Amino acid sequence: MSLLAGLLGEAIRYLDGEAAAALVDGARTAAAKGEARFDQLSAEDAVYLARAFACHAILGAVAEDVAGRRRHAEFEAGPNDRPLSLPAAVAALKGEGVSAEEITEALGRLNVVPVLTAHPSEMRRRSVLDREGEISRLLSLRRHHNPRDVDRRIQDELFREIAILWKTRLQRPERITVDDEVRNTLSIVRRSILPALVELYERWAVELEDDDLPVVLRLGSWLGGDRDGHPGVDADTLERALRRQAGLILDFYAAEVRRLSSDLAFCSGLISVSPEVAVMAERSGEHSVHRADEPYRRALCGMERRLSATRARLYGEKVAGPSYDGPQDFIADLETVRASLVANGGERLVGAALKTLLKIARACGFHLMSVDLRQNADVHERVIAELLQKASPGPDYRTLDEPERVRLLLQELAHERPLRSPFARYSDETERELKVFDAAAEALRRFGPQALGGYIVSKSESVSDILEPYVLFKQAGLVVGGTEPAASLRVAPLFETIDDLARGPQVIADWLALPAARPLLGEAAVQEVMIGYSDSNKDGGYVASRRAAWEAASSLAQTCADAGVRLQLFHGRGGSVGRGGGSASEAMLAQPPGSVRGRVRLTEQGEMIARKFGDAPTARRNLDSLVAAVALASQTRGGEGRAPAPQSAALAGLAQESFAAYRALVYDDPAFEDFFWSATPIAEIAGLKIGSRPASRSASRRIEHLRAIPWVFSWSQARFMLPGWYGFATGVRRSGLSTARLGDLAAESEFFAGLLSNMEQALAQSDMDVAARYAALFPDQEASRRIFDTIRREHDEACALALAARGGTRLLDNQPHLAESVELGAAVLDPLNGLQLELLARRRRGDESAAVTLGVQLTVNGIAAGLRNTG
């Protein structure tokens, strides 16, 4: 980091002069000594320092990432000596006595899908991410070069990139759009995720000695399809997102086919080809005299032309020549080429590139990432009510009780007649929703059957919430009604609050008991259920949320097993501890027995996408580790799981008392809402141009209506980290748990051990001295002292309990690399927090000038970069 910091100072001096460099150096030195005074700064100087501190935080994050890659290259095992790769996981299973046949069967069941979402916690613009990527690449190169002249050239390039970063605008002038989010995320997919996917399938085939390894890893997305409370997502955004994804993957296929064409320049006089390849060559349209006797090359040139025509067709452009109707036709052509090579030269002539291309084509089709659709159950209810009223006026659907709703919905699914009429006039909301369903049906026709991943129903509370989308699907042809209705898209209820998670298993049991459920799930009979970590945390606090999610997963697994249906859990995890963050692989290993069974989807949100997948080596390591963990978590022997169930009275009491303590502070204290809006930068974050989705579900300031992401983001900025630990200490005290018992529980349960470990990270990242200064922004000083004293007391007790439970003397002393990261981050964050506090104080006094607003935005950007997992 010292190198990058020095180069930043050099760039400031070179571009802006000595006075500017002296201002920045002086402020940083004073901050390091705890002597910084920002109240005398002009607004312009405050903005300048905010930009410098933010750049310093960004560079610190890059340096840490590069150092982290070096550490992972040196050590083959992760936390607790877990295998970090799929081949290592397979070797571990063999060592435990799992047979080769069982392993083959287990690999065939694997379906691991990280789902990229675009929640508003990614502060950095794409141009900033590009600079980060190049600086990271240069740092990695520098580590591998010793000659002075080479090192000097790399250092000169680093200076240039840092100078460009310094003169690059960090904040967005306008709110980001859904299309912007799609473009930004696809740039990461193109640069690192897709190359990592290619390399993984190549490595797995070699290390597992299995060229026919099934597709175990796919990609998912919410970009363009998540319209829950989002006015900017509609039928058009869905179509544009899928079209851009198709363009990216088709360009990739064309480049790979072009490379294969160069490799397979076999002469027909020297090698034979199958009749099928000969036909492909003749129909290719490739008539160059230089390739007349190269059938493979001609056949592949024809495939490249068909891919180009397919791209044009999907983009609505003029098509020249034949195109592929779907990905299966492309895969069939690749298989034809492979079969010909095997038959006429042997398996060893089939190169790794062709084998891997086949796997990528099976995993990504023409859609690249399966896009989920998501909508709130309340919207479905209103749309169904309007359709029914227009079709056959009668009682308002919304006034019916649950049994009557279920009866009516099943009746609609039992026949082929639609409710929708081309002659009726519907409300704007209903028209908008029906257009989305039409677009979904068209997407499956154009981009293939895997183009859409699932249909997520937020705020699911009942069986009717699951049935309503199926009835709406029917209006677009996504469901064919009848005695055994069939669906082209499956519905996945999302259980979000503590109560919803508790009721969820019974809802699923009631749903699966319906005769219509099994045919709607299709031949595979897989029921997906999404578990929400974010809203359950905001609803009931860290401990109650985590335990409710674990209990729900365990009960859902049993419910689906009893019904003879396979469960696929979709974990709605965020980046921060308060939103289910932490190591994804460790989280999978701590899942309830029988709840994984090879099928898992999980969200990758906000700034975590760039952090976990921003470069190919990091993306490869995280994806490999995730698949390995799912493979291990799926393997149970003798009915015994890997994670002892946290269903003991001790943990039940802890969760209950923790929930009560959290609710007492956040929802029962009448002054807390105003405290939150004053003591954190939530008002400023709500106005930032960082995400396309509104920060709140309504215009009110109520915490119930606030989205979980800005809730967590705000507490992180003010260094409270409250969603990641509050309520634990009071829960322990009131439930009568001793520190010795806490240690025993951690030793017995991977779930509880993970809960404590992640909480300890949140506690280490918090700083109550800094938080106290934010609390002082609340005008009601008496209420501020009372609330903050409660928070600080809970924090200090939680720290003591976390250490006592594992016998530590200092937070994170058992994870030295993470402790170092947090310590380095604090050195970067302290001056940013100090400057932010001054600027917030000015805003609270009524100064809403453009300079002060910009300064706050820049400090938010810098703090987010320094913390790394704020959303």
mmCIF file of N, CA and C in Angstrom, residues 508-617:
data_model
loop_
_atom_site.group_PDB
_atom_site.id
_atom_site.type_symbol
_atom_site.label_atom_id
_atom_site.label_comp_id
_atom_site.label_asym_id
_atom_site.label_seq_id
_atom_site.Cartn_x
_atom_site.Cartn_y
_atom_site.Cartn_z
ATOM 1 N N ILE A 508 -45.316 -24.249 2.253
ATOM 2 C CA ILE A 508 -44.847 -25.162 1.215
ATOM 3 C C ILE A 508 -45.525 -26.520 1.342
ATOM 4 N N ALA A 509 -45.720 -26.995 2.565
ATOM 5 C CA ALA A 509 -46.405 -28.273 2.764
ATOM 6 C C ALA A 509 -47.832 -28.212 2.215
ATOM 7 N N ASP A 510 -48.536 -27.121 2.492
ATOM 8 C CA ASP A 510 -49.904 -26.968 1.992
ATOM 9 C C ASP A 510 -49.919 -26.864 0.469
ATOM 10 N N TRP A 511 -48.947 -26.179 -0.091
ATOM 11 C CA TRP A 511 -48.854 -26.027 -1.543
ATOM 12 C C TRP A 511 -48.582 -27.375 -2.217
ATOM 13 N N LEU A 512 -47.620 -28.114 -1.696
ATOM 14 C CA LEU A 512 -47.265 -29.393 -2.320
ATOM 15 C C LEU A 512 -48.352 -30.443 -2.151
ATOM 16 N N ALA A 513 -49.254 -30.232 -1.213
ATOM 17 C CA ALA A 513 -50.364 -31.169 -1.015
ATOM 18 C C ALA A 513 -51.457 -30.987 -2.063
ATOM 19 N N LEU A 514 -51.432 -29.894 -2.805
ATOM 20 C CA LEU A 514 -52.438 -29.657 -3.829
ATOM 21 C C LEU A 514 -52.173 -30.553 -5.042
ATOM 22 N N PRO A 515 -53.184 -31.153 -5.641
ATOM 23 C CA PRO A 515 -52.973 -32.001 -6.819
ATOM 24 C C PRO A 515 -52.323 -31.264 -7.982
ATOM 25 N N ALA A 516 -52.541 -29.960 -8.089
ATOM 26 C CA ALA A 516 -51.986 -29.194 -9.213
ATOM 27 C C ALA A 516 -50.501 -28.904 -9.050
ATOM 28 N N ALA A 517 -49.971 -29.028 -7.837
ATOM 29 C CA ALA A 517 -48.582 -28.624 -7.598
ATOM 30 C C ALA A 517 -47.597 -29.475 -8.375
ATOM 31 N N ARG A 518 -47.750 -30.788 -8.324
ATOM 32 C CA ARG A 518 -46.766 -31.676 -8.943
ATOM 33 C C ARG A 518 -46.661 -31.459 -10.453
ATOM 34 N N PRO A 519 -47.762 -31.417 -11.213
ATOM 35 C CA PRO A 519 -47.603 -31.161 -12.646
ATOM 36 C C PRO A 519 -47.012 -29.785 -12.958
ATOM 37 N N LEU A 520 -47.306 -28.783 -12.138
ATOM 38 C CA LEU A 520 -46.743 -27.458 -12.377
ATOM 39 C C LEU A 520 -45.232 -27.440 -12.161
ATOM 40 N N LEU A 521 -44.724 -28.312 -11.286
ATOM 41 C CA LEU A 521 -43.284 -28.379 -11.040
ATOM 42 C C LEU A 521 -42.544 -29.126 -12.141
ATOM 43 N N GLY A 522 -43.251 -29.818 -13.020
ATOM 44 C CA GLY A 522 -42.617 -30.497 -14.136
ATOM 45 C C GLY A 522 -42.048 -31.855 -13.745
ATOM 46 N N GLU A 523 -41.407 -32.498 -14.721
ATOM 47 C CA GLU A 523 -40.889 -33.849 -14.499
ATOM 48 C C GLU A 523 -39.810 -33.877 -13.424
ATOM 49 N N ALA A 524 -38.996 -32.842 -13.367
ATOM 50 C CA ALA A 524 -37.907 -32.826 -12.382
ATOM 51 C C ALA A 524 -38.431 -32.713 -10.960
ATOM 52 N N ALA A 525 -39.623 -32.126 -10.796
ATOM 53 C CA ALA A 525 -40.258 -31.962 -9.475
ATOM 54 C C ALA A 525 -39.309 -31.305 -8.484
ATOM 55 N N VAL A 526 -38.826 -30.122 -8.847
ATOM 56 C CA VAL A 526 -37.954 -29.331 -7.974
ATOM 57 C C VAL A 526 -38.720 -28.096 -7.524
ATOM 58 N N GLN A 527 -38.798 -27.904 -6.223
ATOM 59 C CA GLN A 527 -39.424 -26.706 -5.679
ATOM 60 C C GLN A 527 -38.330 -25.785 -5.142
ATOM 61 N N GLU A 528 -38.240 -24.596 -5.734
ATOM 62 C CA GLU A 528 -37.279 -23.618 -5.224
ATOM 63 C C GLU A 528 -37.948 -22.729 -4.187
ATOM 64 N N VAL A 529 -37.216 -22.439 -3.125
ATOM 65 C CA VAL A 529 -37.686 -21.525 -2.084
ATOM 66 C C VAL A 529 -36.544 -20.569 -1.779
ATOM 67 N N MET A 530 -36.853 -19.281 -1.760
ATOM 68 C CA MET A 530 -35.837 -18.281 -1.445
ATOM 69 C C MET A 530 -35.954 -17.860 0.013
ATOM 70 N N ILE A 531 -34.807 -17.815 0.680
ATOM 71 C CA ILE A 531 -34.732 -17.406 2.081
ATOM 72 C C ILE A 531 -34.054 -16.038 2.149
ATOM 73 N N GLY A 532 -34.736 -15.092 2.775
ATOM 74 C CA GLY A 532 -34.204 -13.740 2.863
ATOM 75 C C GLY A 532 -33.443 -13.509 4.156
ATOM 76 N N TYR A 533 -32.217 -13.049 4.025
ATOM 77 C CA TYR A 533 -31.401 -12.729 5.196
ATOM 78 C C TYR A 533 -31.502 -11.243 5.549
ATOM 79 N N SER A 534 -31.736 -10.397 4.561
ATOM 80 C CA SER A 534 -31.673 -8.957 4.780
ATOM 81 C C SER A 534 -32.859 -8.447 5.580
ATOM 82 N N ASP A 535 -34.063 -8.706 5.089
ATOM 83 C CA ASP A 535 -35.243 -8.190 5.778
ATOM 84 C C ASP A 535 -35.480 -8.889 7.105
ATOM 85 N N SER A 536 -35.106 -10.166 7.191
ATOM 86 C CA SER A 536 -35.249 -10.840 8.480
ATOM 87 C C SER A 536 -34.305 -10.218 9.505
ATOM 88 N N ASN A 537 -33.134 -9.777 9.055
ATOM 89 C CA ASN A 537 -32.209 -9.107 9.967
ATOM 90 C C ASN A 537 -32.780 -7.763 10.402
ATOM 91 N N LYS A 538 -33.267 -6.974 9.457
ATOM 92 C CA LYS A 538 -33.847 -5.680 9.808
ATOM 93 C C LYS A 538 -35.071 -5.865 10.694
ATOM 94 N N ASP A 539 -35.750 -6.974 10.520
ATOM 95 C CA ASP A 539 -36.958 -7.271 11.287
ATOM 96 C C ASP A 539 -36.642 -7.706 12.715
ATOM 97 N N GLY A 540 -35.627 -8.582 12.875
ATOM 98 C CA GLY A 540 -35.426 -9.173 14.195
ATOM 99 C C GLY A 540 -34.008 -9.227 14.706
ATOM 100 N N GLY A 541 -33.055 -8.646 13.979
ATOM 101 C CA GLY A 541 -31.688 -8.643 14.465
ATOM 102 C C GLY A 541 -30.885 -9.842 13.990
ATOM 103 N N TYR A 542 -29.600 -9.790 14.259
ATOM 104 C CA TYR A 542 -28.640 -10.728 13.681
ATOM 105 C C TYR A 542 -28.876 -12.182 14.107
ATOM 106 N N VAL A 543 -28.932 -12.439 15.390
ATOM 107 C CA VAL A 543 -29.023 -13.818 15.873
ATOM 108 C C VAL A 543 -30.357 -14.442 15.489
ATOM 109 N N ALA A 544 -31.441 -13.734 15.728
ATOM 110 C CA ALA A 544 -32.766 -14.279 15.406
ATOM 111 C C ALA A 544 -32.902 -14.526 13.911
ATOM 112 N N SER A 545 -32.337 -13.631 13.099
ATOM 113 C CA SER A 545 -32.405 -13.786 11.651
ATOM 114 C C SER A 545 -31.666 -15.025 11.192
ATOM 115 N N ARG A 546 -30.427 -15.182 11.668
ATOM 116 C CA ARG A 546 -29.643 -16.336 11.235
ATOM 117 C C ARG A 546 -30.282 -17.651 11.675
ATOM 118 N N ARG A 547 -30.764 -17.691 12.899
ATOM 119 C CA ARG A 547 -31.372 -18.939 13.367
ATOM 120 C C ARG A 547 -32.675 -19.218 12.621
ATOM 121 N N ALA A 548 -33.461 -18.187 12.349
ATOM 122 C CA ALA A 548 -34.713 -18.387 11.619
ATOM 123 C C ALA A 548 -34.448 -18.912 10.213
ATOM 124 N N ALA A 549 -33.408 -18.414 9.569
ATOM 125 C CA ALA A 549 -33.060 -18.881 8.225
ATOM 126 C C ALA A 549 -32.620 -20.347 8.273
ATOM 127 N N TRP A 550 -31.809 -20.702 9.280
ATOM 128 C CA TRP A 550 -31.346 -22.096 9.409
ATOM 129 C C TRP A 550 -32.520 -23.030 9.678
ATOM 130 N N GLU A 551 -33.374 -22.621 10.594
ATOM 131 C CA GLU A 551 -34.530 -23.463 10.935
ATOM 132 C C GLU A 551 -35.446 -23.630 9.730
ATOM 133 N N ALA A 552 -35.657 -22.556 8.992
ATOM 134 C CA ALA A 552 -36.511 -22.639 7.814
ATOM 135 C C ALA A 552 -35.932 -23.603 6.789
ATOM 136 N N ALA A 553 -34.612 -23.510 6.551
ATOM 137 C CA ALA A 553 -33.966 -24.408 5.593
ATOM 138 C C ALA A 553 -34.113 -25.861 6.023
ATOM 139 N N SER A 554 -33.914 -26.114 7.300
ATOM 140 C CA SER A 554 -34.024 -27.474 7.807
ATOM 141 C C SER A 554 -35.441 -28.020 7.656
ATOM 142 N N SER A 555 -36.428 -27.218 8.036
ATOM 143 C CA SER A 555 -37.824 -27.666 7.949
ATOM 144 C C SER A 555 -38.281 -27.813 6.505
ATOM 145 N N LEU A 556 -37.821 -26.916 5.633
ATOM 146 C CA LEU A 556 -38.188 -26.993 4.224
ATOM 147 C C LEU A 556 -37.634 -28.268 3.583
ATOM 148 N N ALA A 557 -36.403 -28.631 3.975
ATOM 149 C CA ALA A 557 -35.808 -29.857 3.442
ATOM 150 C C ALA A 557 -36.657 -31.070 3.819
ATOM 151 N N GLN A 558 -37.108 -31.111 5.062
ATOM 152 C CA GLN A 558 -37.931 -32.240 5.500
ATOM 153 C C GLN A 558 -39.297 -32.227 4.835
ATOM 154 N N THR A 559 -39.866 -31.028 4.703
ATOM 155 C CA THR A 559 -41.179 -30.895 4.073
ATOM 156 C C THR A 559 -41.154 -31.404 2.636
ATOM 157 N N CYS A 560 -40.143 -30.991 1.873
ATOM 158 C CA CYS A 560 -40.045 -31.410 0.473
ATOM 159 C C CYS A 560 -39.743 -32.901 0.372
ATOM 160 N N ALA A 561 -38.896 -33.406 1.273
ATOM 161 C CA ALA A 561 -38.599 -34.840 1.265
ATOM 162 C C ALA A 561 -39.856 -35.652 1.531
ATOM 163 N N ASP A 562 -40.670 -35.205 2.474
ATOM 164 C CA ASP A 562 -41.910 -35.913 2.795
ATOM 165 C C ASP A 562 -42.867 -35.928 1.605
ATOM 166 N N ALA A 563 -42.802 -34.864 0.793
ATOM 167 C CA ALA A 563 -43.700 -34.757 -0.357
ATOM 168 C C ALA A 563 -43.119 -35.409 -1.606
ATOM 169 N N GLY A 564 -41.903 -35.931 -1.508
ATOM 170 C CA GLY A 564 -41.272 -36.552 -2.666
ATOM 171 C C GLY A 564 -40.837 -35.564 -3.713
ATOM 172 N N VAL A 565 -40.497 -34.358 -3.275
ATOM 173 C CA VAL A 565 -40.082 -33.277 -4.170
ATOM 174 C C VAL A 565 -38.683 -32.834 -3.779
ATOM 175 N N ARG A 566 -37.858 -32.519 -4.768
ATOM 176 C CA ARG A 566 -36.515 -32.023 -4.477
ATOM 177 C C ARG A 566 -36.568 -30.533 -4.162
ATOM 178 N N LEU A 567 -35.819 -30.135 -3.162
ATOM 179 C CA LEU A 567 -35.758 -28.736 -2.742
ATOM 180 C C LEU A 567 -34.536 -28.061 -3.352
ATOM 181 N N GLN A 568 -34.720 -26.845 -3.840
ATOM 182 C CA GLN A 568 -33.585 -26.005 -4.227
ATOM 183 C C GLN A 568 -33.703 -24.699 -3.460
ATOM 184 N N LEU A 569 -32.788 -24.505 -2.519
ATOM 185 C CA LEU A 569 -32.809 -23.276 -1.730
ATOM 186 C C LEU A 569 -32.083 -22.163 -2.475
ATOM 187 N N PHE A 570 -32.655 -20.987 -2.371
ATOM 188 C CA PHE A 570 -32.075 -19.788 -2.967
ATOM 189 C C PHE A 570 -31.790 -18.853 -1.799
ATOM 190 N N HIS A 571 -30.524 -18.682 -1.477
ATOM 191 C CA HIS A 571 -30.120 -17.873 -0.321
ATOM 192 C C HIS A 571 -29.942 -16.422 -0.747
ATOM 193 N N GLY A 572 -30.777 -15.545 -0.195
ATOM 194 C CA GLY A 572 -30.687 -14.116 -0.512
ATOM 195 C C GLY A 572 -29.695 -13.422 0.397
ATOM 196 N N ARG A 573 -28.401 -13.674 0.144
ATOM 197 C CA ARG A 573 -27.330 -13.151 0.995
ATOM 198 C C ARG A 573 -26.787 -11.838 0.436
ATOM 199 N N GLY A 574 -26.368 -10.955 1.336
ATOM 200 C CA GLY A 574 -25.697 -9.730 0.933
ATOM 201 C C GLY A 574 -24.222 -9.789 1.242
ATOM 202 N N GLY A 575 -23.555 -8.646 1.141
ATOM 203 C CA GLY A 575 -22.119 -8.625 1.375
ATOM 204 C C GLY A 575 -21.751 -8.457 2.831
ATOM 205 N N SER A 576 -22.541 -7.684 3.568
ATOM 206 C CA SER A 576 -22.213 -7.406 4.958
ATOM 207 C C SER A 576 -22.699 -8.539 5.863
ATOM 208 N N VAL A 577 -22.122 -8.609 7.045
ATOM 209 C CA VAL A 577 -22.516 -9.635 8.007
ATOM 210 C C VAL A 577 -24.000 -9.520 8.347
ATOM 211 N N GLY A 578 -24.490 -8.292 8.456
ATOM 212 C CA GLY A 578 -25.887 -8.081 8.800
ATOM 213 C C GLY A 578 -26.861 -8.547 7.747
ATOM 214 N N ARG A 579 -26.378 -8.805 6.540
ATOM 215 C CA ARG A 579 -27.264 -9.255 5.474
ATOM 216 C C ARG A 579 -26.883 -10.651 4.993
ATOM 217 N N GLY A 580 -26.335 -11.470 5.900
ATOM 218 C CA GLY A 580 -26.015 -12.845 5.546
ATOM 219 C C GLY A 580 -24.650 -13.004 4.922
ATOM 220 N N GLY A 581 -23.811 -11.970 4.974
ATOM 221 C CA GLY A 581 -22.499 -12.025 4.349
ATOM 222 C C GLY A 581 -21.533 -12.926 5.090
ATOM 223 N N GLY A 582 -20.305 -12.920 4.599
ATOM 224 C CA GLY A 582 -19.291 -13.827 5.103
ATOM 225 C C GLY A 582 -18.934 -14.818 4.021
ATOM 226 N N SER A 583 -18.086 -15.748 4.335
ATOM 227 C CA SER A 583 -17.640 -16.744 3.363
ATOM 228 C C SER A 583 -18.819 -17.583 2.872
ATOM 229 N N ALA A 584 -19.051 -17.573 1.553
ATOM 230 C CA ALA A 584 -20.144 -18.361 0.986
ATOM 231 C C ALA A 584 -19.884 -19.847 1.153
ATOM 232 N N SER A 585 -18.629 -20.256 0.981
ATOM 233 C CA SER A 585 -18.317 -21.680 1.104
ATOM 234 C C SER A 585 -18.518 -22.163 2.538
ATOM 235 N N GLU A 586 -18.100 -21.376 3.519
ATOM 236 C CA GLU A 586 -18.328 -21.763 4.912
ATOM 237 C C GLU A 586 -19.825 -21.790 5.235
ATOM 238 N N ALA A 587 -20.560 -20.842 4.647
ATOM 239 C CA ALA A 587 -22.007 -20.824 4.876
ATOM 240 C C ALA A 587 -22.673 -22.076 4.328
ATOM 241 N N MET A 588 -22.223 -22.544 3.167
ATOM 242 C CA MET A 588 -22.803 -23.760 2.592
ATOM 243 C C MET A 588 -22.485 -24.975 3.452
ATOM 244 N N LEU A 589 -21.279 -25.023 3.977
ATOM 245 C CA LEU A 589 -20.878 -26.162 4.810
ATOM 246 C C LEU A 589 -21.645 -26.210 6.132
ATOM 247 N N ALA A 590 -22.176 -25.068 6.544
ATOM 248 C CA ALA A 590 -22.918 -25.013 7.802
ATOM 249 C C ALA A 590 -24.426 -25.137 7.603
ATOM 250 N N GLN A 591 -24.867 -25.464 6.389
ATOM 251 C CA GLN A 591 -26.307 -25.602 6.134
ATOM 252 C C GLN A 591 -26.857 -26.863 6.814
ATOM 253 N N PRO A 592 -28.154 -26.886 7.077
ATOM 254 C CA PRO A 592 -28.754 -28.057 7.727
ATOM 255 C C PRO A 592 -28.590 -29.312 6.877
ATOM 256 N N PRO A 593 -28.445 -30.452 7.513
ATOM 257 C CA PRO A 593 -28.342 -31.720 6.769
ATOM 258 C C PRO A 593 -29.545 -31.917 5.855
ATOM 259 N N GLY A 594 -29.263 -32.315 4.621
ATOM 260 C CA GLY A 594 -30.324 -32.601 3.664
ATOM 261 C C GLY A 594 -30.899 -31.396 2.973
ATOM 262 N N SER A 595 -30.435 -30.183 3.296
ATOM 263 C CA SER A 595 -31.024 -28.978 2.693
ATOM 264 C C SER A 595 -30.297 -28.539 1.427
ATOM 265 N N VAL A 596 -29.120 -29.100 1.164
ATOM 266 C CA VAL A 596 -28.350 -28.687 -0.017
ATOM 267 C C VAL A 596 -28.559 -29.691 -1.154
ATOM 268 N N ARG A 597 -28.063 -30.908 -0.965
ATOM 269 C CA ARG A 597 -28.248 -31.982 -1.941
ATOM 270 C C ARG A 597 -27.921 -31.549 -3.371
ATOM 271 N N GLY A 598 -26.861 -30.772 -3.498
ATOM 272 C CA GLY A 598 -26.325 -30.437 -4.811
ATOM 273 C C GLY A 598 -26.935 -29.232 -5.475
ATOM 274 N N ARG A 599 -28.075 -28.761 -5.007
ATOM 275 C CA ARG A 599 -28.786 -27.675 -5.693
ATOM 276 C C ARG A 599 -28.819 -26.446 -4.809
ATOM 277 N N VAL A 600 -28.136 -25.386 -5.241
ATOM 278 C CA VAL A 600 -28.089 -24.151 -4.464
ATOM 279 C C VAL A 600 -28.004 -22.960 -5.412
ATOM 280 N N ARG A 601 -28.791 -21.944 -5.103
ATOM 281 C CA ARG A 601 -28.594 -20.636 -5.736
ATOM 282 C C ARG A 601 -28.399 -19.619 -4.621
ATOM 283 N N LEU A 602 -27.599 -18.600 -4.888
ATOM 284 C CA LEU A 602 -27.378 -17.559 -3.890
ATOM 285 C C LEU A 602 -27.051 -16.257 -4.585
ATOM 286 N N THR A 603 -27.458 -15.155 -3.972
ATOM 287 C CA THR A 603 -27.244 -13.847 -4.578
ATOM 288 C C THR A 603 -25.829 -13.343 -4.298
ATOM 289 N N GLU A 604 -25.289 -12.654 -5.287
ATOM 290 C CA GLU A 604 -24.038 -11.908 -5.148
ATOM 291 C C GLU A 604 -24.395 -10.463 -5.439
ATOM 292 N N GLN A 605 -24.278 -9.604 -4.416
ATOM 293 C CA GLN A 605 -24.912 -8.303 -4.502
ATOM 294 C C GLN A 605 -23.937 -7.137 -4.424
ATOM 295 N N GLY A 606 -24.361 -6.047 -5.096
ATOM 296 C CA GLY A 606 -23.700 -4.769 -4.953
ATOM 297 C C GLY A 606 -22.214 -4.791 -5.185
ATOM 298 N N GLU A 607 -21.488 -4.183 -4.264
ATOM 299 C CA GLU A 607 -20.032 -4.054 -4.423
ATOM 300 C C GLU A 607 -19.314 -5.384 -4.316
ATOM 301 N N MET A 608 -19.996 -6.419 -3.794
ATOM 302 C CA MET A 608 -19.362 -7.724 -3.654
ATOM 303 C C MET A 608 -19.113 -8.384 -5.011
ATOM 304 N N ILE A 609 -19.864 -7.989 -6.040
ATOM 305 C CA ILE A 609 -19.639 -8.563 -7.366
ATOM 306 C C ILE A 609 -18.238 -8.213 -7.847
ATOM 307 N N ALA A 610 -17.890 -6.938 -7.753
ATOM 308 C CA ALA A 610 -16.547 -6.528 -8.185
ATOM 309 C C ALA A 610 -15.481 -7.074 -7.246
ATOM 310 N N ARG A 611 -15.788 -7.142 -5.952
ATOM 311 C CA ARG A 611 -14.776 -7.612 -5.015
ATOM 312 C C ARG A 611 -14.482 -9.102 -5.202
ATOM 313 N N LYS A 612 -15.519 -9.908 -5.391
ATOM 314 C CA LYS A 612 -15.341 -11.358 -5.473
ATOM 315 C C LYS A 612 -15.044 -11.862 -6.883
ATOM 316 N N PHE A 613 -15.412 -11.038 -7.892
ATOM 317 C CA PHE A 613 -15.268 -11.504 -9.275
ATOM 318 C C PHE A 613 -14.617 -10.466 -10.176
ATOM 319 N N GLY A 614 -13.984 -9.461 -9.586
ATOM 320 C CA GLY A 614 -13.456 -8.350 -10.377
ATOM 321 C C GLY A 614 -12.286 -8.702 -11.267
ATOM 322 N N ASP A 615 -11.539 -9.752 -10.940
ATOM 323 C CA ASP A 615 -10.473 -10.228 -11.819
ATOM 324 C C ASP A 615 -10.586 -11.745 -11.903
ATOM 325 N N ALA A 616 -10.033 -12.301 -12.981
ATOM 326 C CA ALA A 616 -10.234 -13.726 -13.252
ATOM 327 C C ALA A 616 -9.693 -14.633 -12.149
ATOM 328 N N PRO A 617 -8.482 -14.398 -11.602
ATOM 329 C CA PRO A 617 -8.001 -15.295 -10.536
ATOM 330 C C PRO A 617 -8.906 -15.299 -9.301
#
